[in-house]
PDB file of C-alpha atoms in Angstrom:
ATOM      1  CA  UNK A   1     -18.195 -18.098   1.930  1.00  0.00           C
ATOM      2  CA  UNK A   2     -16.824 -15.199  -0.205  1.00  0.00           C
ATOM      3  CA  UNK A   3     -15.692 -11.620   1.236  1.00  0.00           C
ATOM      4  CA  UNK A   4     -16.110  -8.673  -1.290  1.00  0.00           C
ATOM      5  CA  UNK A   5     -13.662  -5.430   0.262  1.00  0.00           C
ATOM      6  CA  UNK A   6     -14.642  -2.387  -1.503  1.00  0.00           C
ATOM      7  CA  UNK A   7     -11.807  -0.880   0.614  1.00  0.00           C
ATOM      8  CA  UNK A   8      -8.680  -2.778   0.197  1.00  0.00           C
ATOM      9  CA  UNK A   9      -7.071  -2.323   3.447  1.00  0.00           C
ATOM     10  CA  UNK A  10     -10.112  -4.558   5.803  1.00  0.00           C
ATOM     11  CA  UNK A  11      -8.313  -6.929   4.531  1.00  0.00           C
ATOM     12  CA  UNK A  12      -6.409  -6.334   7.684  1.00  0.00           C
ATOM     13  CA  UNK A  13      -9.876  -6.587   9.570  1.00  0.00           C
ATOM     14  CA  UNK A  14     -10.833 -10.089   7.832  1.00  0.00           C
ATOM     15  CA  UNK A  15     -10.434 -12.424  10.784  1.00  0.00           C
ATOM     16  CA  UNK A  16     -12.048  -9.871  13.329  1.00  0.00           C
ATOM     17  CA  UNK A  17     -15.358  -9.782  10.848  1.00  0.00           C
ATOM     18  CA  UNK A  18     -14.942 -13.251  10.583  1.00  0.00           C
ATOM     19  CA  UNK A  19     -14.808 -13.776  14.361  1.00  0.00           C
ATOM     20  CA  UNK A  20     -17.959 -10.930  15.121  1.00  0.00           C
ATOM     21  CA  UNK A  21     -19.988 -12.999  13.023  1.00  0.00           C
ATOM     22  CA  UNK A  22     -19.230 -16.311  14.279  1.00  0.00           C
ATOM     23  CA  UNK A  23     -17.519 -18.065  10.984  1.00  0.00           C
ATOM     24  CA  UNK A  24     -13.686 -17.767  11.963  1.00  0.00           C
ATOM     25  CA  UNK A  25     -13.477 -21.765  11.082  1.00  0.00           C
ATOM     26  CA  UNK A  26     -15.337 -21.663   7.911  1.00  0.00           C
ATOM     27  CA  UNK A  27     -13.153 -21.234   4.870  1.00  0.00           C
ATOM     28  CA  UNK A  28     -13.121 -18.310   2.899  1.00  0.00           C
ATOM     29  CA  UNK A  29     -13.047 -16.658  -0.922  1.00  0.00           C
ATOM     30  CA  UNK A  30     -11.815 -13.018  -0.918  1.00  0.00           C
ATOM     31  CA  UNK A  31     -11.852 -10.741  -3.638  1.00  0.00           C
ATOM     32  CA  UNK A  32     -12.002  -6.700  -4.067  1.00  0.00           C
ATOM     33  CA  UNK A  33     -10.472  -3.819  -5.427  1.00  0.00           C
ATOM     34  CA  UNK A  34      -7.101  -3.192  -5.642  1.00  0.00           C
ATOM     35  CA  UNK A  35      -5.164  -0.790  -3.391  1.00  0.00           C
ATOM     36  CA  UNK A  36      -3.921   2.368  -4.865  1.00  0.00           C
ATOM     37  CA  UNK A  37      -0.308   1.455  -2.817  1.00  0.00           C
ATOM     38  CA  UNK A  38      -0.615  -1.954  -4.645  1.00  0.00           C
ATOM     39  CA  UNK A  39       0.679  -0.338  -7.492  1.00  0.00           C
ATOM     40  CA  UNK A  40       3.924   0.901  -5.607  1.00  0.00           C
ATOM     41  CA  UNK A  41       4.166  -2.060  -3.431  1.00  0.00           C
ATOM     42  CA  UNK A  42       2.578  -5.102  -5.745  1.00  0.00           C
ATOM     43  CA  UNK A  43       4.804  -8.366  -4.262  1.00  0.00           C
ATOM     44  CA  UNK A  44       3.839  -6.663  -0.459  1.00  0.00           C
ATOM     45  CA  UNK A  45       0.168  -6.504  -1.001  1.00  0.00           C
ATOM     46  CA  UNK A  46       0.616 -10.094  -2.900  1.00  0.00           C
ATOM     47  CA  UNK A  47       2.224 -11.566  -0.111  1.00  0.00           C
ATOM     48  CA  UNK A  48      -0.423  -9.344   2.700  1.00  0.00           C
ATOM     49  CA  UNK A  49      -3.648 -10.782   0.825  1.00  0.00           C
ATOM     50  CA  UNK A  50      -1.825 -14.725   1.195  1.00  0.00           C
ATOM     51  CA  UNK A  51      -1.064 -14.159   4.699  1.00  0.00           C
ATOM     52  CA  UNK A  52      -4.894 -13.147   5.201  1.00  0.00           C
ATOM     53  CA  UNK A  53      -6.147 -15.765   3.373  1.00  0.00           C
ATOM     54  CA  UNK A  54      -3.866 -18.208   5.630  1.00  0.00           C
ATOM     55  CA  UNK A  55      -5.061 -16.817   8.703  1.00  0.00           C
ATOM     56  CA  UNK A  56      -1.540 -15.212   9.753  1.00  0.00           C
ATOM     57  CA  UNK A  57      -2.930 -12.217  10.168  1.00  0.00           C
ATOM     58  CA  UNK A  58      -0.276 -11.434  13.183  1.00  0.00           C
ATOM     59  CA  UNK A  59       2.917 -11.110  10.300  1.00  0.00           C
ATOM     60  CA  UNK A  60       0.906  -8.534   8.359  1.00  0.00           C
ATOM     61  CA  UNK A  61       1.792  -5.972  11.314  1.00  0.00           C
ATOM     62  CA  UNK A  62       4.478  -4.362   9.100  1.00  0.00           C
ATOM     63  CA  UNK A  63       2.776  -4.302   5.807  1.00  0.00           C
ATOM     64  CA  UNK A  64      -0.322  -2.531   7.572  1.00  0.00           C
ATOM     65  CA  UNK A  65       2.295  -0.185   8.559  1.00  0.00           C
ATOM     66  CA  UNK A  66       3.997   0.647   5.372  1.00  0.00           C
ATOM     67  CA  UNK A  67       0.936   0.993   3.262  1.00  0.00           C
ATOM     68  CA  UNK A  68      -1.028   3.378   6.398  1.00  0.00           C
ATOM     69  CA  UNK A  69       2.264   5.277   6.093  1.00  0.00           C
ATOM     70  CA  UNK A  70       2.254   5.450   2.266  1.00  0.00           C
ATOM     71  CA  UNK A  71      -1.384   6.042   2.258  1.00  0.00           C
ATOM     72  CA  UNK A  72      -1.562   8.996   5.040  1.00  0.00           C
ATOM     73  CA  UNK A  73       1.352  11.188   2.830  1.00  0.00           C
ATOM     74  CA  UNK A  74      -0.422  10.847  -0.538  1.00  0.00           C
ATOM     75  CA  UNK A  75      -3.675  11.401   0.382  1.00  0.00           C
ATOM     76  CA  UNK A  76      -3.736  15.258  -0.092  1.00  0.00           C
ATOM     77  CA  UNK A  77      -7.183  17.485  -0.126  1.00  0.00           C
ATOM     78  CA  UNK A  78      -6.988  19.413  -4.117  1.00  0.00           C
ATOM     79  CA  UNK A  79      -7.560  22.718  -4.869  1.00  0.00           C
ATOM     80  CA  UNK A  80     -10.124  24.246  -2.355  1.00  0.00           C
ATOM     81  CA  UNK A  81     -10.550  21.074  -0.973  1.00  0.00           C
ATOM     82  CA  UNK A  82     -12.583  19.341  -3.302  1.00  0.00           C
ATOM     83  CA  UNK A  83     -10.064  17.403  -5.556  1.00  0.00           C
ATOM     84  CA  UNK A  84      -7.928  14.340  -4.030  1.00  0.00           C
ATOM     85  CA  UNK A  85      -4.172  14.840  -5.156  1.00  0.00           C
ATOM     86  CA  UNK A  86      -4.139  10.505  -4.176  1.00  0.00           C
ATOM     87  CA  UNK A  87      -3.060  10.129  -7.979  1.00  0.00           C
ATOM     88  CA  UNK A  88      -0.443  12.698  -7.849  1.00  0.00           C
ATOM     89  CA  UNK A  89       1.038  11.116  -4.737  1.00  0.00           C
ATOM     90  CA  UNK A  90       1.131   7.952  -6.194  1.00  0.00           C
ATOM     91  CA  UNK A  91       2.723   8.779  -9.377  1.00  0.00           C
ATOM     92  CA  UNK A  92       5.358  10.746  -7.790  1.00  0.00           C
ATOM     93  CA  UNK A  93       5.874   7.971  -5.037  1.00  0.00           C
ATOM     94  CA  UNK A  94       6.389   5.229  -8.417  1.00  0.00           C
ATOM     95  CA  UNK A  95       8.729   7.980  -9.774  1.00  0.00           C
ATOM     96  CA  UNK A  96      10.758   7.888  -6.432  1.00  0.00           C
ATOM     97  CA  UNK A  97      11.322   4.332  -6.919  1.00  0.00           C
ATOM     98  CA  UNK A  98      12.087   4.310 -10.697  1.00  0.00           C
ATOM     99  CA  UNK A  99       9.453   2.438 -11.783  1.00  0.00           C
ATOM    100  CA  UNK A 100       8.276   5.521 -13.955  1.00  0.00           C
ATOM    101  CA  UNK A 101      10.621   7.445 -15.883  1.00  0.00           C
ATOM    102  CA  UNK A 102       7.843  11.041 -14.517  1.00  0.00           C
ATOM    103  CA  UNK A 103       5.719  11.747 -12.225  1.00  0.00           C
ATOM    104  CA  UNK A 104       3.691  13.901 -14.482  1.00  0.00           C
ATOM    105  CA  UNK A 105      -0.051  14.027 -14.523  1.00  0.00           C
ATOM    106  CA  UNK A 106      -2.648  14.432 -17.256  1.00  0.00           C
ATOM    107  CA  UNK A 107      -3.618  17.570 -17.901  1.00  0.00           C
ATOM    108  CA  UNK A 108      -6.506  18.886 -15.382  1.00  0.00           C
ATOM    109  CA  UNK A 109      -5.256  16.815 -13.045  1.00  0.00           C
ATOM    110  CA  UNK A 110      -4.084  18.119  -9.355  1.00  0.00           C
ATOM    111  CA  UNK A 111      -0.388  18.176  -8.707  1.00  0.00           C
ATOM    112  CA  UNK A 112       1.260  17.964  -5.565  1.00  0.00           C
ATOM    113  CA  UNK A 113       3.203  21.319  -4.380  1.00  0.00           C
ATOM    114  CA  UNK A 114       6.977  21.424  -3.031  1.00  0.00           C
ATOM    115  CA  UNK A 115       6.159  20.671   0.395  1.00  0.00           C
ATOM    116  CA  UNK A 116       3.976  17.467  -0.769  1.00  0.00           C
ATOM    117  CA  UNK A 117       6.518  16.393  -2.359  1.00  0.00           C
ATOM    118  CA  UNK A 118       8.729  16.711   0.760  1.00  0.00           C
ATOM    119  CA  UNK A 119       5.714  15.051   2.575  1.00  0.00           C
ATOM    120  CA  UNK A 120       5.580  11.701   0.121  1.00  0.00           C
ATOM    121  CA  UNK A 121       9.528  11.479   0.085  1.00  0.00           C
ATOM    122  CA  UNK A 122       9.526  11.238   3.772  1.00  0.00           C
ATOM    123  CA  UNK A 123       6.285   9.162   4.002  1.00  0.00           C
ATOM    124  CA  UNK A 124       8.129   6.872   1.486  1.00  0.00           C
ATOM    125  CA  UNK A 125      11.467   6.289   3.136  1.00  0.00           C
ATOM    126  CA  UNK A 126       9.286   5.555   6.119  1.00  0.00           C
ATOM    127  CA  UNK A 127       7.090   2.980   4.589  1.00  0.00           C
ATOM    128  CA  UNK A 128      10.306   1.272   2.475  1.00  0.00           C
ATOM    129  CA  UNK A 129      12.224   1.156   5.562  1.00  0.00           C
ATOM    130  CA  UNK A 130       9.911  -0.788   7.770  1.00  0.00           C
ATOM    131  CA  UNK A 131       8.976  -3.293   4.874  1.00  0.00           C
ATOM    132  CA  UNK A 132      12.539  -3.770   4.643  1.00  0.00           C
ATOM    133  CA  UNK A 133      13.527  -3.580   8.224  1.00  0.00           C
ATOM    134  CA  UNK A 134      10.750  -6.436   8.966  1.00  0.00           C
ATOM    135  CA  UNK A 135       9.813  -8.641   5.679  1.00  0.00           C
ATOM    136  CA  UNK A 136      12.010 -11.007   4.228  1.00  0.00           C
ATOM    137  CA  UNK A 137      13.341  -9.730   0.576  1.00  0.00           C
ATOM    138  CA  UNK A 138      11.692 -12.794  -1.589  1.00  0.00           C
ATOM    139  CA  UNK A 139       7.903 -10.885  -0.528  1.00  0.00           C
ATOM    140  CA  UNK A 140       9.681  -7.159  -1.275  1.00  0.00           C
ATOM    141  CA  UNK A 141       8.945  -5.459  -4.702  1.00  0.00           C
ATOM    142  CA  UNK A 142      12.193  -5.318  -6.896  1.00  0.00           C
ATOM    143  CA  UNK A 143      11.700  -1.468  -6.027  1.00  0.00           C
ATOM    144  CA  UNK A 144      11.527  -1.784  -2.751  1.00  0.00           C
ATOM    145  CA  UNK A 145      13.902  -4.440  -1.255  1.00  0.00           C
ATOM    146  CA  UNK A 146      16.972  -3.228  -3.849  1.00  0.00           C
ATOM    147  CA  UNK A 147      16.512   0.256  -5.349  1.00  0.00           C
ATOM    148  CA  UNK A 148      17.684   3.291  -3.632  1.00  0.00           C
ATOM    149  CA  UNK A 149      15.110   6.279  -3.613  1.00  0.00           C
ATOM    150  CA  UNK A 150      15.806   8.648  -7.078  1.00  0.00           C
ATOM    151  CA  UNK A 151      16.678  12.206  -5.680  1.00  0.00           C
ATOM    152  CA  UNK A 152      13.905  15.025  -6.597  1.00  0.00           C
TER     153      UNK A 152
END
């Protein structure tokens, strides 16, 4: 049986749609997009997706966490509304870490403001502190289990 998520994180909802539809002992092929947070948190998505696909779903609690927490600060509405600032947040959130020397954006593209900024640091700390409050280091992204945040 193979799973298809167009939206990354029912991955966390697997064994519940598994259960609902009566196949929670047949075994399973998943595969899907990738998260926009899987780029700042690779090894933690990695190691989410193999604890899924193991049926541990009860020691994915704190991933769940740190990518909702990630996820809810760079998810900013654009100019009038219309335009997500998601790839704005993201860059500046890989900047943070130092896995990109800017957080610059193409051209055209929606930047985040001071306060947003403020917003994804925070949202950042947050999420980096529980993964490394409740994961063991050897599933933790080189950038998140031993780099410090860079300042602004």
């Amino acid at each position: 049986l193979q799973f298809y998520f167009g939206n990354a994180p029912m991955i966390f909802e697997m064994k519940q749609i598994q259960n609902d539809a009566g196949i929670d002992k047949m075994p399973v092929v998943v595969s899907g997009v990738v998260s926009g947070t899987a780029n700042v948190f690779p090894a933690e998505w990695r190691q989410a997706w193999q604890l899924v696909l193991e049926g541990r779903d009860d020691l994915n609690e704190p991933f769940k966490k740190a990518f909702d927490s990630l996820v809810g600060v760079t998810s900013f509405a654009g100019y009038g509304g219309n335009e997500s600032k998601l790839l704005a947040g993201l860059k500046y959130a890989l900047y943070r870490l130092g896995i990109i020397s800017s957080p610059a954006v193409a051209h055209g593209t929606p930047v985040l403001s001071d306060e947003e900024r403020m917003i994804v640091d925070n949202g950042l700390g947050a999420a980096v502190a529980i993964l490394r409050e409740n994961v063991d280091p050897k599933y933790l992204s080189d950038a998140t289990s031993k780099r410090l945040l860079k300042t602004a």
